[in-house]
Structure formats: structure tokens, C-alpha cells
XYZ file of C-alpha atoms in Angstrom:
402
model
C -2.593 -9.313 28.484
C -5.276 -6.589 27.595
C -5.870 -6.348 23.711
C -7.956 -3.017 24.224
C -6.576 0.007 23.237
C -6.648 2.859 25.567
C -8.414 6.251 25.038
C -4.342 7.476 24.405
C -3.541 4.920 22.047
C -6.666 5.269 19.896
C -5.740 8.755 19.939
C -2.809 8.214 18.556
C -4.447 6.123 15.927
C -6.471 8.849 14.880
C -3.187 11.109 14.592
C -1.652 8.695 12.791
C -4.319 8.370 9.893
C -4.632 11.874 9.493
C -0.830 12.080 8.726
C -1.167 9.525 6.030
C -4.207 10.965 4.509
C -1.956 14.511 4.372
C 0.919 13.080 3.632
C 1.000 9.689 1.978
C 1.574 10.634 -1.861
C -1.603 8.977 -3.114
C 0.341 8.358 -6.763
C 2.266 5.937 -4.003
C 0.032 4.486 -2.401
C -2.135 3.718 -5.785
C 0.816 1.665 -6.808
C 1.428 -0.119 -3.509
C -2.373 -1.219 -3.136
C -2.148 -2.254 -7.490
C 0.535 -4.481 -6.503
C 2.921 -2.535 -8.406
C 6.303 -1.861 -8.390
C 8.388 1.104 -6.803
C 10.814 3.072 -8.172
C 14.061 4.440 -5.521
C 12.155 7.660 -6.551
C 8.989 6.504 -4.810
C 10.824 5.392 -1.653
C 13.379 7.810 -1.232
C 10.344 10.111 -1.044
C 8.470 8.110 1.688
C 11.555 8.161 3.654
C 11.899 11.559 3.589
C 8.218 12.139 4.609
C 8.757 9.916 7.467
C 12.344 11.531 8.236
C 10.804 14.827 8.260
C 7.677 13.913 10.792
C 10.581 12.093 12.797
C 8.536 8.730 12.508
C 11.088 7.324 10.250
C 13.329 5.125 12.724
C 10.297 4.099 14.819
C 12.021 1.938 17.284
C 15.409 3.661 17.749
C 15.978 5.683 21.017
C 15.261 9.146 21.084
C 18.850 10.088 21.728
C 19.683 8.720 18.141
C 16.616 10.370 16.199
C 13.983 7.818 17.462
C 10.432 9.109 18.125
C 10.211 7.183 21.678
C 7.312 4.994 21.050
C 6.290 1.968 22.679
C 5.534 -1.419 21.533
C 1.739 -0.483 20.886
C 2.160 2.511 19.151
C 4.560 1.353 16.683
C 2.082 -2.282 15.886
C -0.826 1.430 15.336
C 1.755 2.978 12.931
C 2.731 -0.071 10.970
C -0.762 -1.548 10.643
C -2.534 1.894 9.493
C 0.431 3.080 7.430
C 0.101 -0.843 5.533
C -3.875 -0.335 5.538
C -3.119 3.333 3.754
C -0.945 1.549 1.253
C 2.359 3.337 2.567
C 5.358 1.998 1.149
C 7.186 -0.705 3.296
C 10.330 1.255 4.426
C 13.364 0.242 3.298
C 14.552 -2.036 6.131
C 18.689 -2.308 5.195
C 19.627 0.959 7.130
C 16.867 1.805 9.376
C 15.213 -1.379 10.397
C 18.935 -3.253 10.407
C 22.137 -1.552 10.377
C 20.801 1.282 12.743
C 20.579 -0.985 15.870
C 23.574 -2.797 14.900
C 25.215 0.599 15.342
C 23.187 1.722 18.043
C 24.104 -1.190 20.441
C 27.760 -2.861 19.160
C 28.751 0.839 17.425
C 31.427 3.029 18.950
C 30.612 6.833 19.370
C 32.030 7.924 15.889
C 29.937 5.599 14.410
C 26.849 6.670 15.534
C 27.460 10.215 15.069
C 28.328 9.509 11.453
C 26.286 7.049 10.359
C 23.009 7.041 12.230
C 22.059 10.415 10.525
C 23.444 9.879 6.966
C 20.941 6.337 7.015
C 18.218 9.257 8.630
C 18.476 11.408 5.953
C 18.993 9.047 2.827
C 22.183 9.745 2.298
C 23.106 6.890 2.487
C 20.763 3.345 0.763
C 22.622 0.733 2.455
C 22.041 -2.941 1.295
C 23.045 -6.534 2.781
C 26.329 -8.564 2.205
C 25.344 -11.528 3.718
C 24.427 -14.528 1.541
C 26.685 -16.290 -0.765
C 26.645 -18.947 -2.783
C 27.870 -21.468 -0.408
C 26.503 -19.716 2.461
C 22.620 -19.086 2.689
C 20.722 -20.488 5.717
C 23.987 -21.649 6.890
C 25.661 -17.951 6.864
C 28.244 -18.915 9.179
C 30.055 -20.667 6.138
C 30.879 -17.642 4.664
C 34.493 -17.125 2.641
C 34.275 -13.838 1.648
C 37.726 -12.562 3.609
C 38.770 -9.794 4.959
C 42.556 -8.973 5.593
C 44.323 -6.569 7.791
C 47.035 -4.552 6.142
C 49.225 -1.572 7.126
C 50.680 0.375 4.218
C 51.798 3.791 3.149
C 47.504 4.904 3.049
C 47.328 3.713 6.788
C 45.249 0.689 8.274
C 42.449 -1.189 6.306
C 40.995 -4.337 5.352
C 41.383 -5.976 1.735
C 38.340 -7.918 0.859
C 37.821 -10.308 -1.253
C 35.098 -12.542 -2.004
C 31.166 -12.677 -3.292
C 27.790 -11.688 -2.050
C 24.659 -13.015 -3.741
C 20.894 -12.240 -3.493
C 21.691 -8.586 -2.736
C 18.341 -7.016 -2.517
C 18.085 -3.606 -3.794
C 21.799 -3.315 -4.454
C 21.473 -1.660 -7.393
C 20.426 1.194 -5.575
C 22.935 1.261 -2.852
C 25.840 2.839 -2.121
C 26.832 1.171 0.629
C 26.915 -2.363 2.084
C 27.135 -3.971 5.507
C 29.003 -7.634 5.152
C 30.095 -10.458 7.074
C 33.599 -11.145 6.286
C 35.959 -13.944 7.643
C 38.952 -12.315 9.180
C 40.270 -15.623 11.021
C 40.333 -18.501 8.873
C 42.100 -20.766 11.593
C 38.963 -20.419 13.917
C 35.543 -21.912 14.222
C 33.299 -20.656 11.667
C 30.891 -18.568 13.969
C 34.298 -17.258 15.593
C 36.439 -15.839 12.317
C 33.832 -13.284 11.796
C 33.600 -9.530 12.243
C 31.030 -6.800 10.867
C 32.089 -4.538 7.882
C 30.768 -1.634 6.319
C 32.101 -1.294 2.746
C 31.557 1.947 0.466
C 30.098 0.020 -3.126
C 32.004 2.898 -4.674
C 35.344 1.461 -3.664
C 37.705 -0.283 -6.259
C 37.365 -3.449 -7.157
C 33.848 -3.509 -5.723
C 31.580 -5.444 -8.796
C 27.450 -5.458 -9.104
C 25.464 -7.815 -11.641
C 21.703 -8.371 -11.736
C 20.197 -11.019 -11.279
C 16.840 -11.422 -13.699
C 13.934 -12.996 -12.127
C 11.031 -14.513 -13.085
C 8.659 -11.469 -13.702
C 11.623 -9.434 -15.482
C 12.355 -7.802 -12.572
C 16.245 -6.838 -11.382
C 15.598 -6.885 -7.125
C 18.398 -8.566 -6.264
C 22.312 -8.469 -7.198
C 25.379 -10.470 -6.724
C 28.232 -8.225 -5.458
C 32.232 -8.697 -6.064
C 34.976 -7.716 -3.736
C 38.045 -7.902 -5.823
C 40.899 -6.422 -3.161
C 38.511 -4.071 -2.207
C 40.418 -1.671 0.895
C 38.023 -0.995 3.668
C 39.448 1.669 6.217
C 39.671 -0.327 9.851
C 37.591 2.519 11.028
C 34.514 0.680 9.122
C 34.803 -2.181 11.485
C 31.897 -2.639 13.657
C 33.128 -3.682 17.267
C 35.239 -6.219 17.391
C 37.129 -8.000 15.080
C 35.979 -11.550 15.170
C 33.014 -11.194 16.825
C 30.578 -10.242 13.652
C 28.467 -13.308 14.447
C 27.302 -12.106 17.684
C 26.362 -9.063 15.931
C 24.766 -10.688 12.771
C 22.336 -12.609 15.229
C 21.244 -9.259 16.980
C 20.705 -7.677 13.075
C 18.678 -11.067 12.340
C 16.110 -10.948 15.250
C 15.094 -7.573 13.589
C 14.647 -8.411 10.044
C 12.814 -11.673 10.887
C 9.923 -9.678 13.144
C 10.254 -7.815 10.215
C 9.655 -10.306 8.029
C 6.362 -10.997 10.033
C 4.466 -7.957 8.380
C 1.542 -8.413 10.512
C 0.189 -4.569 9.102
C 1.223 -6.054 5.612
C -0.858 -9.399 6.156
C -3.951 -7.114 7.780
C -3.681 -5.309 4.626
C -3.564 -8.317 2.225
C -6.284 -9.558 4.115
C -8.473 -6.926 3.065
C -7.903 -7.198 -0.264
C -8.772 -10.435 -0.094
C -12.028 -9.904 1.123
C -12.894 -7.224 -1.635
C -11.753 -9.829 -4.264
C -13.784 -12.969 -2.733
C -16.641 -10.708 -2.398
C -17.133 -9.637 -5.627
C -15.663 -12.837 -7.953
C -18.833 -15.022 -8.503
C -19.186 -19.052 -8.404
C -21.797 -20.497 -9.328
C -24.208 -17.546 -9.121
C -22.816 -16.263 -5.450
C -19.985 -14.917 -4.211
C -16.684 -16.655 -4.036
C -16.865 -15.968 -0.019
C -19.845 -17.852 0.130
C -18.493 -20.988 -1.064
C -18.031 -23.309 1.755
C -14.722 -24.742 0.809
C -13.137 -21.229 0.129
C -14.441 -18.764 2.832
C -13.510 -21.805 5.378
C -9.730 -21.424 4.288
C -10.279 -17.464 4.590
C -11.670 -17.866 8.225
C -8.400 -20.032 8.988
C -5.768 -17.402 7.427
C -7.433 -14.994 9.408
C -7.635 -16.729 12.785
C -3.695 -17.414 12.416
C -3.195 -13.566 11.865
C -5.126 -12.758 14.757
C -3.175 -14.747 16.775
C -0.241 -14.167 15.013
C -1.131 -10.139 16.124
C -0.888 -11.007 19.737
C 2.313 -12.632 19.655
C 4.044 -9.958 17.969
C 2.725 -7.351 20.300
C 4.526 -9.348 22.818
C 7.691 -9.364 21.353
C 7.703 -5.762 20.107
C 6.931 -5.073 24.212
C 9.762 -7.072 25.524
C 11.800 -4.986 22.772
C 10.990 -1.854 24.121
C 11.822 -2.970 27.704
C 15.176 -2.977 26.520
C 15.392 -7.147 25.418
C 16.228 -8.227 22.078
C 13.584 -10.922 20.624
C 15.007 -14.421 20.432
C 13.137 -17.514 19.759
C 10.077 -14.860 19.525
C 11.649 -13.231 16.436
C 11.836 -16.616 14.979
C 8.289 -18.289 15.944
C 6.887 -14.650 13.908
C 9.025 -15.041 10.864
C 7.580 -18.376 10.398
C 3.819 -17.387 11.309
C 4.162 -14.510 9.638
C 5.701 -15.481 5.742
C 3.158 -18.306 5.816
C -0.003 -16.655 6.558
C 1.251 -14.007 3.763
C 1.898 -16.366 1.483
C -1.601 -18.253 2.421
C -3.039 -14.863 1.521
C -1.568 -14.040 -1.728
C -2.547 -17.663 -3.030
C -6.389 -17.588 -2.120
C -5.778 -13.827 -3.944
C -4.763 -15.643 -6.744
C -7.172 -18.405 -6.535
C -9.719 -16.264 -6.703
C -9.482 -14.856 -9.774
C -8.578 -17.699 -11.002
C -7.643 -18.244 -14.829
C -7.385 -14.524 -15.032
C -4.015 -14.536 -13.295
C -1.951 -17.032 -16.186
C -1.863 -14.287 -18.465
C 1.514 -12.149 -17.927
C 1.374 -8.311 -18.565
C 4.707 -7.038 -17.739
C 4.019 -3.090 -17.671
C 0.641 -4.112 -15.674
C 3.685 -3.597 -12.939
C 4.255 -0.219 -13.246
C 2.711 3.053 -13.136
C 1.051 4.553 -15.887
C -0.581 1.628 -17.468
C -3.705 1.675 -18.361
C -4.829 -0.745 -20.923
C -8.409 -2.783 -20.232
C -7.414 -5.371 -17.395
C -7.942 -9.211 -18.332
C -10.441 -9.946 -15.782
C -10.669 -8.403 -12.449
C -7.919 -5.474 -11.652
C -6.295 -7.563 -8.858
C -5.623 -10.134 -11.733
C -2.547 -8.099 -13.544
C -0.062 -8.958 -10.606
C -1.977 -11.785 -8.992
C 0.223 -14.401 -10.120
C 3.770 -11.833 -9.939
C 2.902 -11.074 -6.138
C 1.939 -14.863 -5.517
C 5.701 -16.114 -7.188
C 7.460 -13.394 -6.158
C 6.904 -14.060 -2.191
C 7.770 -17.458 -2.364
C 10.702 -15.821 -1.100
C 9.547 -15.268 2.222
C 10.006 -18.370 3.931
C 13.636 -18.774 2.364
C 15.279 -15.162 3.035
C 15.573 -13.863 6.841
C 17.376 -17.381 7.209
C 14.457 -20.147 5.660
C 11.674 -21.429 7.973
C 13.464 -24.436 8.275
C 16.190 -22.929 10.130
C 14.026 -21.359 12.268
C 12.218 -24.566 13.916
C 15.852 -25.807 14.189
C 15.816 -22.952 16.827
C 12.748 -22.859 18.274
C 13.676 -26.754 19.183
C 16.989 -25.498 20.808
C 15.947 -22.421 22.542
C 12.525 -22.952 23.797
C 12.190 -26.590 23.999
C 15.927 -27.235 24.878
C 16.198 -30.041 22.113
């Protein structure tokens, strides 16, 4: 495989850049280099930057609002937009739903849908997880009932999601419900899109650690769904679930996010001292640097690969899984040697450090304030996506045929 870029591509590159340095609010991007966190404000404007330039849904067809790249050009737009300090784009619609839609959707449903999640008319978010059903989703009990009344035909749900990211912002949610209890669990399930507007339809927040309100748990309390919401056929939402999950675990990967972290890394090590030099001249410390940064290299090639076989027309498989796994580790590697670094100077817990506007004297070196938040926080990596666990269970099945 040849890693060079041709005179075309690095072309591209060059287009590329000069769209983020016209376009990419620099308020933004000063926030998403801090660490900091975004408001919907922040995103919803990103999105509509993107939506605008048509570089929004990167790797949906043309036909469907898709800008027609291939495989290199979107690993150039996702690596400089990360390096830039865009915002990561809000993956639930676009990066999820959409080729759901695209591939299992009937015609109405793309026509309707596809350019409501363009435009931001709709935030959608993920009904997935529950509380007896994480890594192993296909437990879910959340049910979904066919009825025929005096209103027409539609589902009553009942049930509970949990770990609902960004649901507070959404206002609409894409679930897995059981509609056969009688059959094997990957078998009773079919695809649902429910309006979080509906009756009976209950959000709380979950607090984390840092103070933070990211993810929700989500009640259906005979909640009616019009049938029309159902995504191909009933009972066969696991076949469709698997298809959404190959996407959000390459996702997951955020090679440009890791390049990015990288270099922030570097700037840290380089200018934290020990013992009269630079932290990236210790031995012990620039030797775990050179490893996190041989895995991303490699880690680079693979997902070129997959993103290629993608945009032959394949879905990724095993790939999708190997990446996620890669991918949330050599993050996470990242964010601790961040934290590491600065050492003592990231116990100390400054809760508006996280947002805009503050400006107080840091405690130590700037990358300090959300050192330890950023560190903690993507823990979560390896568990969401289906946990890293999982995934070896299926590399052993589908590559090595255990």
C-alpha cells in the first residue's frame, strides 16, 4: 500500500486548511485545544459551517448530500480539521443514523430524514444501553407493541435507556426495542425512531464526576411511535444495530483526535522540566512517548484501510473493531502521559477552568486546569462503542475463527 500522498491529495490538504483557517470560529477552536467544554451553541454552529461547505456528512453518497470523497480525503479532513481544533461533529445523526437510513431506510425515510439531520433540525441521540443491557445490548427489554386504534397504527413503548449521551439536547432518539419477546434475543428486535417530545417520554441527568450532565437516562412510559418510524423490518433491528456499530467504533478510533493529542503532548513534555531538562529528555518518559506514537502510526495505516474498503462499497467488520480497541487505548495512553506530565499540578479541581471565559492565573502549566477532567473523563472510551472486551471476543470469532 503507498502511504504517499499524491500531488491531488496534498492539494486537497492545502484546500482543506485554508477552509478552517476562514472558517473555523477561533472562539471554538480556543476551547477545543483548552480542553474545554462545548456548549449545543458551539456545535450547532460547526455543523452548520460544515453543512453549508457540504463537508458535513463526509462519507454519505452524493445522491443523499455527501461530498463524494474517498477514503484518503476524508483521513486529510479529519486529521487537519482535529489538528485546527475543530469540534468533533456530533456523530448520533450524521456519523450513525444517516447510514442506517441510507442503506436499511425506505424512500420516505430518506427524503425526510436525511436532510432534517443535514440541516440540524433535528439533534438525534442513542437509545441503546440499559441497565441490564450494556456490552451485551442484545438483552434489551425496553418493548415495543403494535397497536391499531382510532389514531391509526403505532408502537407503544415502554421501557428505559441509560447513558444517553447528549440527550439533553436532543429531540429525537433512535432505539432498539424488543417487539418479539417469544424469540431469540438478537431476533425480537427492530429499529425505532422516537420523537423525545412524545408523551410519556422522561429525561434525567446523570451527574458525573467533573460536574458535568453528558449523559441521560431516558423513560418510555406508553410512549406511541407512528409504525411509519420503523426502520426496515420489524424484528430485524439487530442486523441493523451491527451496521450502526461498525461506524461509531472507527469512530471511536479518532486517529485525527490522537494526532492532535499527540501534539499537545509534545508541547507539554517539552517545556515541563525534570531535573534541570526537559521532561522529553528523560529516558523513562520520552521512551513511553516514542511507543504511543509508533502504535498511532500504525494504528494510521490500518484505518486508512478500512475507511478504503468502506468507500468500495463494504462495511468494516472485524476492522471496525481491531481500531476501536487501538484507537481508545492509544488516546487514553496519551491523555495520561498529558497528565503525568504536569504532574501535581493536575489534583487541584477548578470547575469553571472548563468553560469559556475564565481567566483566573492557572495552577501550574495551562494544560494543567483539565488535565486530570480529560484524563477521567475518557476512561470511557474503552467501555462505550460496546467495551474492548467485547471486541477481542470478535476479533477471535471473525478473524481467527475461534
Amino acid at each position: 500500500m503507498d502511504l504517499n500522498f499524491t500531488p491531488e491529495e496534498e492539494a486537497f490538504r492545502a484546500e482543506v486548511q485554508a477552509f478552517l483557517k476562514a472558517k473555523l470560529p477561533e472562539r471554538i477552536a480556543t476551547k477545543v485545544k483548552a480542553g474545554q467544554r462545548l456548549t449545543k451553541a458551539d456545535q450547532d454552529e460547526w455543523h452548520a459551517i460544515l453543512n453549508e461547505r457540504g463537508w458535513l456528512a463526509n462519507h454519505w453518497p452524493e445522491a443523499y448530500g455527501g461530498p463524494g470523497w474517498g477514503a484518503v480525503e476524508k483521513f486529510i479532513f479529519d486529521t487537519e480539521c482535529a489538528l485546527a481544533g475543530g469540534p468533533r461533529i456530533v456523530p448520533f445523526g450524521v456519523n450513525m443514523l444517516g447510514p442506517v437510513l441510507i442503506k436499511f431506510g425506505n424512500e420516505a425515510q430518506k427524503q425526510y430524514w436525511l436532510p432534517r439531520i443535514l440541516s440540524g433540525e433535528d439533534w438525534w441521540c442513542q437509545g441503546y444501553s440499559e441497565p441490564g443491557a450494556g456490552s451485551d445490548l442484545a438483552s434489551v427489554k425496553t418493548t415495543a407493541v403494535r397497536v391499531t386504534d382510532e389514531t391509526g397504527d403505532h408502537y407503544i413503548v415502554n421501557g428505559q435507556k441509560t447513558w444517553t449521551t447528549q440527550g439533553q439536547h436532543a429531540n429525537m432518539i433512535f432505539c432498539l426495542v424488543r417487539t418479539d419477546r417469544e424469540a431469540k434475543a438478537q431476533s425480537g428486535i427492530s429499529f425505532l425512531l422516537v420523537d423525545m417530545k412524545s408523551p410519556g417520554v422522561e429525561l434525567r441527568p446523570i451527574r458525573t464526576l467533573d460536574g458535568d450532565k453528558e449523559v441521560n437516562e431516558v423513560f418510555f412510559t406508553d410512549v406511541k411511535v407512528p409504525v411509519e418510524n420503523l426502520v426496515g423490518e420489524e424484528n430485524k433491528g439487530w442486523t441493523y444495530a451491527k451496521y450502526l456499530l461498525t461506524y461509531e467504533r472507527t469512530g471511536i478510533a479518532g486517529v485525527g483526535f490522537c494526532i492532535a493529542a499527540l501534539a499537545k503532548l509534545k508541547v507539554v513534555a517539552a517545556k515541563v522540566m525534570k531535573n534541570g531538562k526537559p521532561l522529553d529528555q528523560d529516558p523513562l518518559f520520552a521512551a513511553r512517548m516514542a511507543q504511543v506514537e509508533i502504535d498511532l502510526e500504525n494504528m494510521k495505516t490500518t484505518n486508512l484501510r478500512v475507511i478504503a474498503a468502506v468507500a468500495g462499497g463494504g462495511v468494516p467488520g472485524a476492522e471496525s473493531s481491531m481500531l476501536k480497541i487501538r484507537g481508545t487505548e492509544i488516546r487514553q495512553e496519551i491523555l495520561s502521559l498529558i497528565r503525568r506530565a504536569v504532574g501535581p499540578y493536575a489534583l487541584p479541581f477548578i470547575e469553571e477552568a472548563q468553560y469559556e471565559g475564565y481567566a483566573e492565573e492557572p495552577v501550574g502549566p495551562k494544560e494543567a486546569a483539565t488535565a486530570a477532567a480529560n484524563y477521567f473523563n475518557y476512561r470511557k472510551l474503552s467501555i462505550f462503542g460496546g467495551s474492548n472486551e467485547i471486541q477481542k471476543n470478535i476479533i477471535s470469532k471473525m478473524i481467527l475463527g475461534l
